[in-house]
PDB file of C-alpha atoms in Angstrom:
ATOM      1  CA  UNK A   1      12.519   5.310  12.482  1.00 53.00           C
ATOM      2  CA  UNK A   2      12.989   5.000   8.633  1.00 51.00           C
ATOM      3  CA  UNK A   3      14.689   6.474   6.085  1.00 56.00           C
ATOM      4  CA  UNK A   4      14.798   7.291   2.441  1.00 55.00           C
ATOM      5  CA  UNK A   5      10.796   7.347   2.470  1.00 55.00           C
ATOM      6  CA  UNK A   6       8.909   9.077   0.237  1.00 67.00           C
ATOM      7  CA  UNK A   7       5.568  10.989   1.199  1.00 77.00           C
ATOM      8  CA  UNK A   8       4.684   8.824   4.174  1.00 85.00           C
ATOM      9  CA  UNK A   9       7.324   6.845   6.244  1.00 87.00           C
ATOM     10  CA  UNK A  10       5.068   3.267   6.270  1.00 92.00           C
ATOM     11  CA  UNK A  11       3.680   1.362   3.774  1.00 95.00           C
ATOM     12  CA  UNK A  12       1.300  -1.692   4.427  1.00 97.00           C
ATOM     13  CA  UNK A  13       0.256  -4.182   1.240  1.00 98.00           C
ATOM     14  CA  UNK A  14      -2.058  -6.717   1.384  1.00 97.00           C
ATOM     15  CA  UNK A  15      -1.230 -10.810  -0.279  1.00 98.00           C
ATOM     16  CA  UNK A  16      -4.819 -10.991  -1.381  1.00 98.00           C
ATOM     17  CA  UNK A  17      -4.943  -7.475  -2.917  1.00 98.00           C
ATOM     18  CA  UNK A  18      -1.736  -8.826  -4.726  1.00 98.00           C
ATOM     19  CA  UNK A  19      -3.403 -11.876  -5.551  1.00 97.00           C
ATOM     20  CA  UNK A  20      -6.305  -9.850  -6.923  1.00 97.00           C
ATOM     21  CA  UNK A  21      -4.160  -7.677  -9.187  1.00 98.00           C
ATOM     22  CA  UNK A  22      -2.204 -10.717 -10.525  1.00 97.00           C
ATOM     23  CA  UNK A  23      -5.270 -12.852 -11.158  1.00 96.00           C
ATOM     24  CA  UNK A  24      -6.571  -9.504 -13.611  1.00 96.00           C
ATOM     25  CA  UNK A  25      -3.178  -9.388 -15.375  1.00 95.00           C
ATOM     26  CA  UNK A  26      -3.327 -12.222 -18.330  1.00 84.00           C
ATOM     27  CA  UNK A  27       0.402 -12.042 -18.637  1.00 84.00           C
ATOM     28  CA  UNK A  28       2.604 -12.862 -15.978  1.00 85.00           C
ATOM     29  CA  UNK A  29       2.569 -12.383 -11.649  1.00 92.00           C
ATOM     30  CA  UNK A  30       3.791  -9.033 -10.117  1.00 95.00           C
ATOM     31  CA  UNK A  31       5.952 -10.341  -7.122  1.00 96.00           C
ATOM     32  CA  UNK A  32       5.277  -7.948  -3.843  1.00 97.00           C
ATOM     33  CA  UNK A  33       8.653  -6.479  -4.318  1.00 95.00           C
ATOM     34  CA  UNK A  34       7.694  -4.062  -7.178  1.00 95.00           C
ATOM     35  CA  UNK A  35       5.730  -2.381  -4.555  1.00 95.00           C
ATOM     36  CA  UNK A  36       8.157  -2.005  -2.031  1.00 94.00           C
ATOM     37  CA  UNK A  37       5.868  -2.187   1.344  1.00 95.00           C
ATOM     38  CA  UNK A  38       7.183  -2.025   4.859  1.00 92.00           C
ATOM     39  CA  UNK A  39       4.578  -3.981   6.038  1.00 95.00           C
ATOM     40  CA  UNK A  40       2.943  -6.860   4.206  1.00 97.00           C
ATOM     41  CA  UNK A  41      -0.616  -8.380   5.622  1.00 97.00           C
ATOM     42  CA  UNK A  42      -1.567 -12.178   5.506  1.00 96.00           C
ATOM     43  CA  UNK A  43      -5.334 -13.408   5.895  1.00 95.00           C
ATOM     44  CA  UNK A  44      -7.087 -10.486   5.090  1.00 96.00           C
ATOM     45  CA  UNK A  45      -9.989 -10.360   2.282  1.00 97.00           C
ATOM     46  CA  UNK A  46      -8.236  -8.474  -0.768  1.00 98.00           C
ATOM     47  CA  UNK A  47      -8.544  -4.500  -0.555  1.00 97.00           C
ATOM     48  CA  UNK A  48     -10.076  -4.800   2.897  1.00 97.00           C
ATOM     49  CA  UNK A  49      -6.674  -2.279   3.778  1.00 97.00           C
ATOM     50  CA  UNK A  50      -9.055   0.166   1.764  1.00 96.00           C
ATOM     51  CA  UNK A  51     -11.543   0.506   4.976  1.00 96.00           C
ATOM     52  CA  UNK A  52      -9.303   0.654   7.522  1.00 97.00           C
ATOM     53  CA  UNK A  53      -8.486   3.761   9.738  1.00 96.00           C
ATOM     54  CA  UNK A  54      -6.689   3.250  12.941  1.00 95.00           C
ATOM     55  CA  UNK A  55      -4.788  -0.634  13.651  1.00 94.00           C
ATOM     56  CA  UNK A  56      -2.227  -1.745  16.075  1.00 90.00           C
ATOM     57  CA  UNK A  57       0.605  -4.145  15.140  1.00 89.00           C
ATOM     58  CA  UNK A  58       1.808  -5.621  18.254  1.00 81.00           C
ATOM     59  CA  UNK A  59       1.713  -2.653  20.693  1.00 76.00           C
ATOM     60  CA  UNK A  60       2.035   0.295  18.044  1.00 83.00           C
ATOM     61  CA  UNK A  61      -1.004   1.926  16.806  1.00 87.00           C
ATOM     62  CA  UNK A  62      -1.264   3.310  12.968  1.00 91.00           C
ATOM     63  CA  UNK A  63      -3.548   5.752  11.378  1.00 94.00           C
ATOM     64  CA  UNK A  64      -4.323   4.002   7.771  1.00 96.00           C
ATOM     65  CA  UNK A  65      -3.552   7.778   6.622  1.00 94.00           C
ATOM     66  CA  UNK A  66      -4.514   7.188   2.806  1.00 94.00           C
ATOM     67  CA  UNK A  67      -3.836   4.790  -0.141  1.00 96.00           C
ATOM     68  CA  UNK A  68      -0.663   5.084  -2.124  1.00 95.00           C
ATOM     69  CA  UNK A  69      -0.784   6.798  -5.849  1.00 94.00           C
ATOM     70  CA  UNK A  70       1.777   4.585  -7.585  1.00 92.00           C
ATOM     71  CA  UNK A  71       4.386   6.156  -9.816  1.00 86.00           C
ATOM     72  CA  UNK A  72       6.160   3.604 -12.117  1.00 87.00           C
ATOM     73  CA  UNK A  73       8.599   2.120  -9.979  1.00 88.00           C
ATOM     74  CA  UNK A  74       6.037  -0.882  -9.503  1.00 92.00           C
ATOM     75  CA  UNK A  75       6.805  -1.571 -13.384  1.00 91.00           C
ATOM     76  CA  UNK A  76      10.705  -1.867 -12.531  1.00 90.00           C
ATOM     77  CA  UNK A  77      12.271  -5.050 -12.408  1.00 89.00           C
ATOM     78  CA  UNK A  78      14.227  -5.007  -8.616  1.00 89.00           C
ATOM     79  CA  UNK A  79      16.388  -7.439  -8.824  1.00 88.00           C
ATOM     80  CA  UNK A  80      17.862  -6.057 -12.394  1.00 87.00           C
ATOM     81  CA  UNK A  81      16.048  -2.181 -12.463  1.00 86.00           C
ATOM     82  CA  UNK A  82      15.159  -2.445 -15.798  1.00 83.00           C
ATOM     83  CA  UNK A  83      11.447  -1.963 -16.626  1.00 82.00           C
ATOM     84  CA  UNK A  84       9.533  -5.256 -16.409  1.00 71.00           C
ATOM     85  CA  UNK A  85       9.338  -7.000 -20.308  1.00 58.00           C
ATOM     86  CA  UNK A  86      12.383  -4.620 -21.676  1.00 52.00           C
ATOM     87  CA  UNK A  87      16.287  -5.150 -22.321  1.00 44.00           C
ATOM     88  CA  UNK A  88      16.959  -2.050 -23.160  1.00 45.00           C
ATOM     89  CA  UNK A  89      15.771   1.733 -22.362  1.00 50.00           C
ATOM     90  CA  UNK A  90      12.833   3.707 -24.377  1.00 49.00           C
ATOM     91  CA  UNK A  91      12.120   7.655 -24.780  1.00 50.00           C
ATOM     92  CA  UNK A  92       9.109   6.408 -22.533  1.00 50.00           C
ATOM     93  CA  UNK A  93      11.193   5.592 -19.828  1.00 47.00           C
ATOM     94  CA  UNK A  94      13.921   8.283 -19.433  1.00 49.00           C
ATOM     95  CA  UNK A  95      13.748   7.463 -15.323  1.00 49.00           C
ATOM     96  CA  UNK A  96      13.611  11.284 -14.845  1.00 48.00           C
ATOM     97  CA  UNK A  97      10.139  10.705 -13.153  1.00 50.00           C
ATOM     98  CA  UNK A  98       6.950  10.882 -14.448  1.00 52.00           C
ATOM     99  CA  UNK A  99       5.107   7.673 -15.175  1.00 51.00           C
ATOM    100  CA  UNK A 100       5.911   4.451 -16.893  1.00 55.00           C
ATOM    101  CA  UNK A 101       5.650   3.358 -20.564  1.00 63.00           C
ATOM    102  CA  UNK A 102       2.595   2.752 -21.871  1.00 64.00           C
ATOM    103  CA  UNK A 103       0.939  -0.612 -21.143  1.00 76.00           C
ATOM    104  CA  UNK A 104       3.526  -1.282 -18.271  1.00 88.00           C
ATOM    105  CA  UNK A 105       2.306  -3.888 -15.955  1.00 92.00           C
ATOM    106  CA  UNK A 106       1.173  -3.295 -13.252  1.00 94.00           C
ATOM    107  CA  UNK A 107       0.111   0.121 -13.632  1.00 93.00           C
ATOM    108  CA  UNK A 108      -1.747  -0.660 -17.215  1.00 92.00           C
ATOM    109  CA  UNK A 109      -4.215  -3.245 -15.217  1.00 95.00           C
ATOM    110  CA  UNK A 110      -4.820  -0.899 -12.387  1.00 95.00           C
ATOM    111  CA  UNK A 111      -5.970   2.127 -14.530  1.00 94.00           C
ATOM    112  CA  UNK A 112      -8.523  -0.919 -14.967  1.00 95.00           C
ATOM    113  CA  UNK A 113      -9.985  -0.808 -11.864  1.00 96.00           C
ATOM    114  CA  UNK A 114      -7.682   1.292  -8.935  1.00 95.00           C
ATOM    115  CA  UNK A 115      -7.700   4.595 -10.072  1.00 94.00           C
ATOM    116  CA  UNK A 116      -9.544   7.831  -8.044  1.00 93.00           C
ATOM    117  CA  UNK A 117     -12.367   7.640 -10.201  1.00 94.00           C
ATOM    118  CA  UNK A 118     -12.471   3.716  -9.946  1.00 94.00           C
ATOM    119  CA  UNK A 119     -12.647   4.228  -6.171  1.00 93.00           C
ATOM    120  CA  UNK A 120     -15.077   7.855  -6.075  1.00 92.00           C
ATOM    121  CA  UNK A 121     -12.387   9.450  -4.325  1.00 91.00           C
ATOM    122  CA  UNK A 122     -13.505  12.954  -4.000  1.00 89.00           C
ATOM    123  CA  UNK A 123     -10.357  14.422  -4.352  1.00 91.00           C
ATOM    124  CA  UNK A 124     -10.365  15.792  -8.114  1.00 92.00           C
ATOM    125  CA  UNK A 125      -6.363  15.600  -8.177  1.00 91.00           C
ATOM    126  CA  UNK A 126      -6.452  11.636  -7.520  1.00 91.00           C
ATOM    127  CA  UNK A 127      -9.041  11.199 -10.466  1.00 93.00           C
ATOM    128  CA  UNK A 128      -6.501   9.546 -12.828  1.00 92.00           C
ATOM    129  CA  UNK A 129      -3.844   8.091 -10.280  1.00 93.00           C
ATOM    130  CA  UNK A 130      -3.923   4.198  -9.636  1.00 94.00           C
ATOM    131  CA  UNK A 131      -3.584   3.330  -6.261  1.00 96.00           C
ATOM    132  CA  UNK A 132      -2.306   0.106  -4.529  1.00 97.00           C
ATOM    133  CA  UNK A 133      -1.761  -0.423  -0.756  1.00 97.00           C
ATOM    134  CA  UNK A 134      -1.955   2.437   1.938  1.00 97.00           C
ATOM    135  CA  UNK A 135       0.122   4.494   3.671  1.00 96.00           C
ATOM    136  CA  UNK A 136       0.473   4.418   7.699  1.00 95.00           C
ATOM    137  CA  UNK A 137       1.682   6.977  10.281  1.00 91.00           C
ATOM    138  CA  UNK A 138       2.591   5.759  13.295  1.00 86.00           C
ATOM    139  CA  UNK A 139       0.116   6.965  16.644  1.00 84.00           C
ATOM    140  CA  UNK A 140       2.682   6.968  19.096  1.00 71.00           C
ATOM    141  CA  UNK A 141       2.282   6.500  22.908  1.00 60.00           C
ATOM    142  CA  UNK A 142      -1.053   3.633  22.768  1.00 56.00           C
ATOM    143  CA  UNK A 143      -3.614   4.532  25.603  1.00 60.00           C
ATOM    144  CA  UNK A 144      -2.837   1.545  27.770  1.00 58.00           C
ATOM    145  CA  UNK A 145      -6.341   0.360  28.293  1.00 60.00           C
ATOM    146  CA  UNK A 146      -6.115  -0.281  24.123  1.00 63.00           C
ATOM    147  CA  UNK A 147      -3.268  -2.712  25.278  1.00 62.00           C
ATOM    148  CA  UNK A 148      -5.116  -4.542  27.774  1.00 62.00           C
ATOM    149  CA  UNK A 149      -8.112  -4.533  25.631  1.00 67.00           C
ATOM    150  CA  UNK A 150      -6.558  -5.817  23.033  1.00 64.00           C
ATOM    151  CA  UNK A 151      -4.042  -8.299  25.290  1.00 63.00           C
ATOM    152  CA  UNK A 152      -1.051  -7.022  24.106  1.00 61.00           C
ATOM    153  CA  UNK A 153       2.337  -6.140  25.485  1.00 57.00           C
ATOM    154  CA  UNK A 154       3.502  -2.952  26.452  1.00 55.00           C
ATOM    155  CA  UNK A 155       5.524  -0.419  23.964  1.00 57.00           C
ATOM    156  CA  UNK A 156       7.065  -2.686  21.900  1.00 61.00           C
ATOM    157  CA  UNK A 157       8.421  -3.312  17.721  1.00 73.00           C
ATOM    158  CA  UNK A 158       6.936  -4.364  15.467  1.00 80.00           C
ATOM    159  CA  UNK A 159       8.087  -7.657  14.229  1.00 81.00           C
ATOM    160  CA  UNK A 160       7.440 -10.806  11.140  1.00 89.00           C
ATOM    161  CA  UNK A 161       4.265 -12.610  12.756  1.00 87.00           C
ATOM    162  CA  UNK A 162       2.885  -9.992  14.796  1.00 88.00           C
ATOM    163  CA  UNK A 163      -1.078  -9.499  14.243  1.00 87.00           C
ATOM    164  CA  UNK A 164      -3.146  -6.762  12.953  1.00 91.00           C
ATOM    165  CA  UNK A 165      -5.820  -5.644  15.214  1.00 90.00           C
ATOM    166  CA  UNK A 166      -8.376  -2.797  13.268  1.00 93.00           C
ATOM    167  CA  UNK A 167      -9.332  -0.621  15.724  1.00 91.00           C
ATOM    168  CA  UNK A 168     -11.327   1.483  13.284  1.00 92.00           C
ATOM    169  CA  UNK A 169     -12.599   1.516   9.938  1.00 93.00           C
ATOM    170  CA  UNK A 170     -13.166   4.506   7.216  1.00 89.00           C
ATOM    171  CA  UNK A 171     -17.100   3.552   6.874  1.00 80.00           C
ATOM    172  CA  UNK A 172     -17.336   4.351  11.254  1.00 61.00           C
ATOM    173  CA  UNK A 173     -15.913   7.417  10.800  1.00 49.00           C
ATOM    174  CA  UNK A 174     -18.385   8.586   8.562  1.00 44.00           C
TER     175      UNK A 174
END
């Protein structure tokens, strides 16, 4: 179960897409933490999350459901919650929504290269949103031949360490 989420209860990052994104911004790293996953990945090529559909983490299956529009909370400090590079508060950033100051890393090196149009996302809404990491919902109740398949335990949590198996990717379900 979890709580507080937003539009989708799981969130899954990748290192190397974070790696990526901090190797393109000239100024300083963006620690994980700005982006607030549930679930971080290790070992994977950077944006490979992009072209997965279906994985299982230990013995739970996910649908890779789509990626995550990011609203400015990735340009908040969270260890002090004060926008990243500020001391004090601007008209730009009233925290009543909407999205950050101007030039606010991360977002400002994303609309670079992760927005809808960036990505030919057909959907004419996401044109102009940056996107980083995707959002998961959990498949319940695995067929257990996937488990055996896949050597895995039965219904299970999932935990630090455990694997990520992709079962399917976007481009086979064309």
């Amino acid at each position: 179960r979890t709580g507080f989420s937003d539009g989708f209860p799981i969130l899954l990052a990748s290192n190397a897409s974070l790696e990526d994104l901090n190797a393109k911004i000239k100024t300083s790293n963006v620690p994980m933490d700005r982006f607030r996953p549930n679930i971080v990945v290790k070992g994977a090529q950077a944006w490979a999350e992009d072209t997965w559909k279906h994985i299982i983490i230990h013995s739970e299956t996910y649908l890779v459901a789509k990626p995550c529009s990011r609203c400015k909370i990735p340009t908040i400090d969270q260890t002090t919650g004060k926008p990243a590079g500020t001391n004090t508060k601007s008209k730009t950033d009233d925290d009543l929504g909407g999205g950050p100051a101007p030039g606010a890393e991360p977002i400002a090196t994303l609309q670079k290269f992760r927005t809808g149009k960036h990505l030919n996302f057909d959907k004419a809404e996401w044109k102009d949103e940056v996107f980083f990491g995707q959002n998961l919902a959990h498949l319940p109740l695995l067929p257990t031949f996937l488990l055996h398949i896949f050597g895995l335990p039965g219904q299970g949590r999932v935990a630090v360490g455990d694997g990520v198996h992709i079962i399917s990717t976007k481009s086979e379900q064309a």
